[in-house]
XYZ file of N, CA and C in Angstrom:
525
model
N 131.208 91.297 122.110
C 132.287 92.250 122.164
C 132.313 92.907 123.537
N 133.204 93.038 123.804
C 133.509 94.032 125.205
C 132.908 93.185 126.589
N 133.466 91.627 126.134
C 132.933 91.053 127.221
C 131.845 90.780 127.754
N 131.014 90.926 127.021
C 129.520 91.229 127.516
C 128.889 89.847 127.620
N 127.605 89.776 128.512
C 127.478 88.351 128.538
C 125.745 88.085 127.967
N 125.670 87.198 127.498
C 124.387 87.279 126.658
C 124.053 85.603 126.291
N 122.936 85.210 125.711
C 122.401 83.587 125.860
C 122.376 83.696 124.148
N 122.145 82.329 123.926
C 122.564 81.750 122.372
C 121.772 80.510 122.730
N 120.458 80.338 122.453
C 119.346 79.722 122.280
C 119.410 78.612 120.901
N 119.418 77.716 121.365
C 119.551 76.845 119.690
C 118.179 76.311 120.248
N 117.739 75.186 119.498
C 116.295 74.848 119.497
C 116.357 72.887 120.311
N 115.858 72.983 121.140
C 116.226 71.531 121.812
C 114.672 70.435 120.656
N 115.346 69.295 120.298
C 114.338 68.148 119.547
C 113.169 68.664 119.753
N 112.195 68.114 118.828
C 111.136 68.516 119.167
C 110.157 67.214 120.237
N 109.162 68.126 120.543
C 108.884 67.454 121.585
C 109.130 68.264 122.912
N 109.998 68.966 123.344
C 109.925 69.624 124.137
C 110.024 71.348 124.225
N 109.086 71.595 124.216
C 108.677 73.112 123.466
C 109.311 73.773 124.826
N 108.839 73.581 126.033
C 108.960 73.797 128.075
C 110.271 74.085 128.094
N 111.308 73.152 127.266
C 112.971 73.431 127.254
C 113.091 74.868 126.857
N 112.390 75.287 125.672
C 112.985 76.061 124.349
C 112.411 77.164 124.973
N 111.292 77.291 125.768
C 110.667 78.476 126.621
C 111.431 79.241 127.574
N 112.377 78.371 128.133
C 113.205 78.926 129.172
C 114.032 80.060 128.745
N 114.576 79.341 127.841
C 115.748 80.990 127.545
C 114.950 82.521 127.428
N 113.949 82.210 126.798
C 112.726 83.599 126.877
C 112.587 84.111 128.270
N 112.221 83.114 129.145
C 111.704 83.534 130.398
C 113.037 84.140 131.036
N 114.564 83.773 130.855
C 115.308 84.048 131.679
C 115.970 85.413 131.082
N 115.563 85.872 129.620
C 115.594 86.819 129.206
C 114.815 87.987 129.563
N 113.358 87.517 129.790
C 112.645 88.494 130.691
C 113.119 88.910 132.145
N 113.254 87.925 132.640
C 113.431 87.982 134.180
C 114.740 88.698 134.786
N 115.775 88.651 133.447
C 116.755 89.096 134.113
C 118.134 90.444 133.124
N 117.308 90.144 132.082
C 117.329 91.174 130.855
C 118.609 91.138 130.432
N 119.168 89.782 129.965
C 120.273 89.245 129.211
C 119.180 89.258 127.803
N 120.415 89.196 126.773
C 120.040 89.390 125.516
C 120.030 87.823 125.032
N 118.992 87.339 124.424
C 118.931 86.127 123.988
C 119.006 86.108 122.543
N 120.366 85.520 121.933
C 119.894 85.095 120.070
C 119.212 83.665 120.076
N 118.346 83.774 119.103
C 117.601 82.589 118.878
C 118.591 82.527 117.512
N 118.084 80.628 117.505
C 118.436 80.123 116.157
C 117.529 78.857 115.851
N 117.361 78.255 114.944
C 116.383 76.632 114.290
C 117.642 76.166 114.250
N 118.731 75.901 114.557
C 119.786 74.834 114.948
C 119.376 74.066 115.879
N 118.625 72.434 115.867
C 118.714 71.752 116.981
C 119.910 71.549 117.382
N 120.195 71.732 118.539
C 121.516 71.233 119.362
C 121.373 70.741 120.716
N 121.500 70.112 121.414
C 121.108 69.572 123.252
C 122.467 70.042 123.384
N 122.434 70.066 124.535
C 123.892 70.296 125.683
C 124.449 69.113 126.156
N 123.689 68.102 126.101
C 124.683 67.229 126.190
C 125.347 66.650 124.968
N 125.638 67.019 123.449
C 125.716 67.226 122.618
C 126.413 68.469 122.379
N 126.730 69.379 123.210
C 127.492 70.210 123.035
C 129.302 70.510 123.873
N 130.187 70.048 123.791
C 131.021 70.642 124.684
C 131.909 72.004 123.674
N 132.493 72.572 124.819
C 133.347 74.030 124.684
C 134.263 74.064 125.688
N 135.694 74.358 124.848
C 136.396 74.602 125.719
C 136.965 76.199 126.645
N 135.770 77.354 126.058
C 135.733 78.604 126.776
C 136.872 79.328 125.796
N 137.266 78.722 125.048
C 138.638 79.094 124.132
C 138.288 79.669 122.494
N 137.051 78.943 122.084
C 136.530 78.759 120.730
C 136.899 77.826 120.373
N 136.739 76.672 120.797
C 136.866 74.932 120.448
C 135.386 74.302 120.760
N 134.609 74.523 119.869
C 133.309 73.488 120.269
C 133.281 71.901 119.570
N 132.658 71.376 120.034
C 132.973 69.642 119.976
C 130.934 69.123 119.845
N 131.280 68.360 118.982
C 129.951 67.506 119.066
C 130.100 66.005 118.396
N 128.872 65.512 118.225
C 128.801 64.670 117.355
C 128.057 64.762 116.112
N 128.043 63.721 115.685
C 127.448 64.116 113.926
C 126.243 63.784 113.968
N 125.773 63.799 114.983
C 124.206 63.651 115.570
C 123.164 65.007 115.077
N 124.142 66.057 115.099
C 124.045 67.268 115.021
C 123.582 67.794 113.644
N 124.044 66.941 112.891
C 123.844 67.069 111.323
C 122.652 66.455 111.110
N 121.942 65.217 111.584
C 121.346 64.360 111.676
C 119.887 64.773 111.825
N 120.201 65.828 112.955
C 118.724 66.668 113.665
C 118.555 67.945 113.064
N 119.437 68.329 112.550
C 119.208 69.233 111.315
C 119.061 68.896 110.010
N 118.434 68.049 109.455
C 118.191 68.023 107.954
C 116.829 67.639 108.054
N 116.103 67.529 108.931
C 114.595 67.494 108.449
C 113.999 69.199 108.724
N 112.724 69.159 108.308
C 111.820 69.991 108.559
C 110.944 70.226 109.675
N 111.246 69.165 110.410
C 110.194 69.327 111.720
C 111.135 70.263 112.594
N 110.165 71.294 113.617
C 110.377 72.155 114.443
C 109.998 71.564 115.869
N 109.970 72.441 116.380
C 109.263 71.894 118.104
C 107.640 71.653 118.036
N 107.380 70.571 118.562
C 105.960 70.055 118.817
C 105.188 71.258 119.891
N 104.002 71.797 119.718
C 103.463 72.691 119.744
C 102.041 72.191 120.222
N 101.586 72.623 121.662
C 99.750 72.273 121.680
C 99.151 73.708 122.460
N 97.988 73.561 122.598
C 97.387 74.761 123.477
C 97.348 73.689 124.707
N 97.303 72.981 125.053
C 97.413 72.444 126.032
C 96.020 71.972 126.804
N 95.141 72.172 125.489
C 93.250 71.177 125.866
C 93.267 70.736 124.570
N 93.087 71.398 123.560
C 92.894 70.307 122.615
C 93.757 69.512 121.347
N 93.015 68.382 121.789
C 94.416 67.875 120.812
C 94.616 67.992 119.553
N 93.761 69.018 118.659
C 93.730 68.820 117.408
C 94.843 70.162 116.871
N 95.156 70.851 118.276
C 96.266 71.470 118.078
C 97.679 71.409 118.197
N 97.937 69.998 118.258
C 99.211 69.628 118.336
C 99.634 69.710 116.808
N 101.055 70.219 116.942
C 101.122 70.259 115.751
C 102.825 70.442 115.769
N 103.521 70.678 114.659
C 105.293 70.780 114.656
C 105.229 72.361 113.895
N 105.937 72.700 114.388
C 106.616 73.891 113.759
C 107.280 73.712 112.449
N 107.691 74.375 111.274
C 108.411 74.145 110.298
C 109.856 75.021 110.152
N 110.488 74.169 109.897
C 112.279 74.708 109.698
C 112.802 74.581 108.924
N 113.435 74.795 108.688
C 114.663 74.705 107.260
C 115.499 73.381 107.154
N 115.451 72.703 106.289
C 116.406 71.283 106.447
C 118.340 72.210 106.343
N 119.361 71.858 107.005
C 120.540 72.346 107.066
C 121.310 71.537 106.093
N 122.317 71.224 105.358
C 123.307 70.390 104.967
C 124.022 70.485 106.144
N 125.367 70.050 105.986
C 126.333 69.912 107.006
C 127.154 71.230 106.986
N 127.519 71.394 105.819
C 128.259 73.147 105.833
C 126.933 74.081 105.890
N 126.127 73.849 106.204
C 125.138 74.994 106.745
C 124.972 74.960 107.891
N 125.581 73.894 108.867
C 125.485 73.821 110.268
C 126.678 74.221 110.803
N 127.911 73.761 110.087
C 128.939 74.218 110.411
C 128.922 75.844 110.554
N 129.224 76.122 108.762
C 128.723 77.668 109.298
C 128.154 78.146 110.084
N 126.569 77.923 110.732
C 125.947 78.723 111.677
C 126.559 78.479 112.729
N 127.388 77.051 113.366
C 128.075 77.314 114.314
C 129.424 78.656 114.304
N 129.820 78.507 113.256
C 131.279 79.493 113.445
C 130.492 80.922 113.785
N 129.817 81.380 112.778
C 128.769 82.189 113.021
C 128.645 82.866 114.348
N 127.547 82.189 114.919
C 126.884 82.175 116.184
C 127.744 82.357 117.236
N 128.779 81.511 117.220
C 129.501 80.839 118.295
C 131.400 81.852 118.026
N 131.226 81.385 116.863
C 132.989 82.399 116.729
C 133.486 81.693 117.127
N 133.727 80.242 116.642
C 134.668 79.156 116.911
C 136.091 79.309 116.012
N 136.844 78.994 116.590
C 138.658 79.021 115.965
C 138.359 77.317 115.808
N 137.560 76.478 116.381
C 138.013 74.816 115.466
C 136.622 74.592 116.017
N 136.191 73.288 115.127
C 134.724 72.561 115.170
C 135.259 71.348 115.626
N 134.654 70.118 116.388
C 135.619 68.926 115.376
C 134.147 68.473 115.630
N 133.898 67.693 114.922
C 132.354 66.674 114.895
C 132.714 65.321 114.660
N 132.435 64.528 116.108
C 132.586 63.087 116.010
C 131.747 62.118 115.563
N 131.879 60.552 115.373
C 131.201 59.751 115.184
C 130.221 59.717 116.203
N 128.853 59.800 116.266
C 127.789 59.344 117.422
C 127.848 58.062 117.739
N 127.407 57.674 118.972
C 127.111 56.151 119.338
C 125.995 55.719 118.680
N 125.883 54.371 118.127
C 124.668 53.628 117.881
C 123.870 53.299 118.151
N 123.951 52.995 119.819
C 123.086 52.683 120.652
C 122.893 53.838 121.718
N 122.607 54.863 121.855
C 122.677 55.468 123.190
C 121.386 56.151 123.040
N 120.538 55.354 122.570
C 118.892 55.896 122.763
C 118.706 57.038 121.293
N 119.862 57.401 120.890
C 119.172 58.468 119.507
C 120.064 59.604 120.153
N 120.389 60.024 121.062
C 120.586 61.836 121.652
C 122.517 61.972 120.474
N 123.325 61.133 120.576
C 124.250 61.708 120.265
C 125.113 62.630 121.438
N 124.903 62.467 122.095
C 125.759 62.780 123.068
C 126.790 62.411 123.547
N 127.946 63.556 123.443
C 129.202 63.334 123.492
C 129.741 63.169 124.963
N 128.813 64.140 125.973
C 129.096 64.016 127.627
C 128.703 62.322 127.930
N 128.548 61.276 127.312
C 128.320 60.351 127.333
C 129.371 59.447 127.991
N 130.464 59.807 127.397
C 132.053 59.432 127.401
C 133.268 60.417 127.765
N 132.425 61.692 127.147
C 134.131 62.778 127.698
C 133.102 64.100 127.950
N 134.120 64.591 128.633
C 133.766 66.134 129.312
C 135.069 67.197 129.630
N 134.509 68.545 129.204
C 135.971 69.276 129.677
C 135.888 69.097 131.168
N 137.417 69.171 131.274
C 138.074 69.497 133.319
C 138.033 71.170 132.450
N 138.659 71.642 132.007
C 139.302 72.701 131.588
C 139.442 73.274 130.483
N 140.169 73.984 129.682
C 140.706 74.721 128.425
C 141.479 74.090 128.059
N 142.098 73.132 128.720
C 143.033 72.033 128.648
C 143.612 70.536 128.516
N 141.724 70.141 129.000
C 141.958 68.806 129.550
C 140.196 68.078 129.346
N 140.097 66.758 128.923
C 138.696 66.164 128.993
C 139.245 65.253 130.221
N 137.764 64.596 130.795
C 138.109 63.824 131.574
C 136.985 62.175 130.905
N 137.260 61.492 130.758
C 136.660 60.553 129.957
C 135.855 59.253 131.089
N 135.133 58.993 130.527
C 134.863 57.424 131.274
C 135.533 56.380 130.896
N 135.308 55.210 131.898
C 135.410 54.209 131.614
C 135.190 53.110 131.629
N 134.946 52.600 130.560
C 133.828 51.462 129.834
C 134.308 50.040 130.470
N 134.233 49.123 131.006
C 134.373 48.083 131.190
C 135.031 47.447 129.931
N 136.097 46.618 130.390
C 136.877 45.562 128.947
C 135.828 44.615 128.165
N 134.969 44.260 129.296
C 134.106 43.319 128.606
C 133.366 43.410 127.527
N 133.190 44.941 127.521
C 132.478 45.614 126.447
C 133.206 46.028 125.239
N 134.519 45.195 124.871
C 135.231 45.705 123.699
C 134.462 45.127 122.658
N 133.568 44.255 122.263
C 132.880 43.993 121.302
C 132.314 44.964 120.675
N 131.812 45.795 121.518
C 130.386 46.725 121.367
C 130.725 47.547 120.315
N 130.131 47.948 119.461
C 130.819 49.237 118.189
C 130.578 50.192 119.058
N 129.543 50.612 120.151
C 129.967 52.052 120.737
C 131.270 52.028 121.547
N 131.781 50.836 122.465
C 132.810 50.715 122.894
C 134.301 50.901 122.056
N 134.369 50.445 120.998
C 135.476 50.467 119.875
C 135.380 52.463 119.328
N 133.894 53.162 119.226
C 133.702 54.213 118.601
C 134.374 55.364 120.083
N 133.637 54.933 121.051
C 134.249 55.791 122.035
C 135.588 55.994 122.207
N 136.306 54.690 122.205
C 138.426 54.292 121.698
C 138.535 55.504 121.048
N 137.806 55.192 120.154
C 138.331 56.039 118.942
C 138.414 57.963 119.160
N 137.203 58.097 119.527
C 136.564 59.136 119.354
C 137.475 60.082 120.743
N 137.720 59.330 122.009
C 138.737 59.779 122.601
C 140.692 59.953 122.440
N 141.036 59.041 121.379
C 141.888 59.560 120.864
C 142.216 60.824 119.533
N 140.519 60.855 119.115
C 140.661 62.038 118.284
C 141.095 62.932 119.193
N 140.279 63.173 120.610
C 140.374 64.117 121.129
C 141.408 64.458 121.342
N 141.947 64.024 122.414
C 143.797 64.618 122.625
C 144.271 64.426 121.235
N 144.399 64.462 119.873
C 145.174 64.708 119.190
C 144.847 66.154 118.378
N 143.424 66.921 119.078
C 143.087 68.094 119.173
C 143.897 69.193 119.599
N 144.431 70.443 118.914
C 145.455 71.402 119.964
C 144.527 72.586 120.546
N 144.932 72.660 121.963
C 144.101 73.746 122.348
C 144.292 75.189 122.158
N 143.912 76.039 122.617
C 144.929 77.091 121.985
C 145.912 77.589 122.403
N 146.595 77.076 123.269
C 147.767 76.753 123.781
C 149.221 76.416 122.927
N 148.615 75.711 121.939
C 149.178 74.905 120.738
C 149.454 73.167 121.293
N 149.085 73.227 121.871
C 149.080 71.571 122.596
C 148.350 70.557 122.532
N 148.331 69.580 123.023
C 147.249 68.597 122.477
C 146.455 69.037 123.891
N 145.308 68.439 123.923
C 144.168 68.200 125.182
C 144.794 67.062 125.783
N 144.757 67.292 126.975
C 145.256 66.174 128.127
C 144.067 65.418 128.731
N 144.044 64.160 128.838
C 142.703 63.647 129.593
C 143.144 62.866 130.617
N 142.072 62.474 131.629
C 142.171 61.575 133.211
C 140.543 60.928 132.205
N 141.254 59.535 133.163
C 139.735 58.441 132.766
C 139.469 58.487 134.800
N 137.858 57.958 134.704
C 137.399 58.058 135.716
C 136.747 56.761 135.551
């Protein structure tokens, strides 16, 4: 409220605890207010259009329904490695905490790629220019076989048939 500017900490896979530390440290260092949450989410997995339009994939749902937390050691012995424990989410429990958290006016959650190593990442293929506009890649023809090639087709015409809050569709440039 009142413009104010503040951090929104979701929890990056586990395995990298060093990620999830940062927002703490930059909360100390510079005395922005940090909300934490057990929502895994990555950033490249996340776009926003600055409007209340957040975008992901259904990757998102995926990394929220188990119980494992961030991998955890003292950093000599190994018998202290260990996972944190979390809450498994459904899908309307993720949704919600996004509207929640975030105060989104639209969600949309796409199909993930099959092959792109596990992350679900949507900056994979599209990215905002703007409040207005994604700017997309582009995949070689040769690759129309591929189901991520056919899913990306797809997944970029969801997009522009998205309205911004403008009332318009999203405009895109391929690169």
């Amino acid at each position: 409220e009142g413009d104010t500017v503040g951090m929104l900490d979701f929890e990056y896979y586990p395995g990298r605890a060093l990620d999830d530390s940062l927002p703490v440290y930059i909360e100390r260092q510079i005395g922005l207010p940090n909300f934490t949450t057990q929502i895994e989410w990555e950033g490249g997995n996340c776009l926003v259009d600055g409007t209340g339009m957040v975008l992901s994939s259904d990757a998102i749902y995926k990394n929220n329904r188990d119980t494992y937390g961030q991998l955890t050691w003292d950093g000599s012995d190994v018998s202290t490695i260990n996972y944190t424990h979390k809450r498994s989410l459904t899908k309307a429990q993720v949704r919600d905490s996004l509207a929640e958290l975030i105060g989104t006016r639209a969600t949309y959650i796409l199909p993930a790629f099959q092959k792109d190593g596990g992350t679900g990442h949507v900056d994979l293929y599209a990215d905002m220019i703007d409040e207005n506009g994604f700017v997309f890649s582009k995949m070689p023809d040769d690759y129309y076989q591929w189901i991520d090639y056919k899913t990306g087709r797809k997944n970029m015409d969801s997009l522009c048939s998205y309205q911004t809050v403008f009332g318009t569709n999203y405009k895109h440039r391929s690169i």
